[in-house]
């Protein structure tokens, strides 16, 4: 072979080798990024040509796939659309997916590694592949009761099983209809997306897990836990007179006399008493106690959640405000439900979860969630004291509207009005013994004066409705 031919052969061989390397790298290293590329319509077309699994609440599908007569072969449908939208999310050709549709997308589409054997069997038998079904922990009675009781109020409701962490209800209001985004009419889908994303009400925001708000006086349960840990008792007397925050001209007026026990101060929600108590305990003790309840963590991986916070940098007067759920303290409704659940569960904080199991189309269990402990918030003895204190809140305090004859209920009202401009946030956290449940209700626009009457009058009856639905 002469020189010029040899050089051409070498160049051709090197180019072929480079092409093979590029293809191999693209397949092995860039596969996920290429598949996720929004411009890769082949992947989206393939996803819409799959028989996607259902999302179940009990024996009812709240997200399902039905055959369609268009080019996509299958249509995603949400029979109880707005009720479960904060949990199911949406599955859209143009806008991707959210919530369980996103986090369990691989299982629902049948592409998860746990379904590899099923895919081989389908290939060998010629059967059409089907995605796995997602079994949620939700209780339809609790979900419906929470939604109906919250009504058109802006806010959220979360109900937990204190012993396991299973989420029994998760409602966020206002909500949306995921069918509007799942439609194969692209023009209608775009119009729906534009309306939802431009709405000042933020209907696609999951207020239960993805947003944090000042928790108001519900934070006093955490301050009470820190006080018990420091040696206080429910009958320890507190100075409840008006309190001028150290180094400031800000006075927290007394709303419950000059002296009260710790238990009675919680029942009456004495701001001055708890601000003074929080300053005595110190910011580090309060932060440590909040973190024991789950603050600073993202507790829910099934659909994503944000961390609740107690500020890192905080001075003495700010500590006083934080002790009554103000300043920079912020929590999600899920987090405050976890606080109530831990009190009910002897101080043990369980990892919250929304998916009970993943099952193949032939009902084979592919994965099962096992309850697990997240942290230990208090000792069992301190939790028992907190339970009795929270029972007093309902029996003879600000939470009396949550009473149910024959049912032991503990609770704590709360109202937050940090900027003195917007309407106050109303809160109520609670637990019941029978049924065994913890509930947090958050109402973003209580439209009442900024006192705990808002939490008691607006939020407590909603929690009561959820508890009654589970009896």
XYZ file of C-alpha atoms in Angstrom, residues 5 15 23 37 45 74 88 109 127 141 164 166 173 187 211 213 230 241 245 367 405:
21
model
C -3.608 5.453 0.481
C -12.855 9.106 12.136
C -22.074 7.221 20.008
C -34.208 17.459 27.033
C -44.194 10.798 22.257
C -53.445 6.827 25.715
C -51.190 13.379 42.002
C -44.391 4.346 33.021
C -47.911 -8.504 25.780
C -62.964 10.059 54.126
C -46.492 5.360 61.414
C -48.605 7.746 56.990
C -56.557 25.347 48.486
C -54.042 24.889 22.512
C -44.407 26.607 51.436
C -45.441 30.440 56.993
C -35.229 22.387 81.106
C -47.766 40.379 82.914
C -38.655 43.121 75.023
C -41.662 -1.824 46.813
C -68.057 14.306 72.899
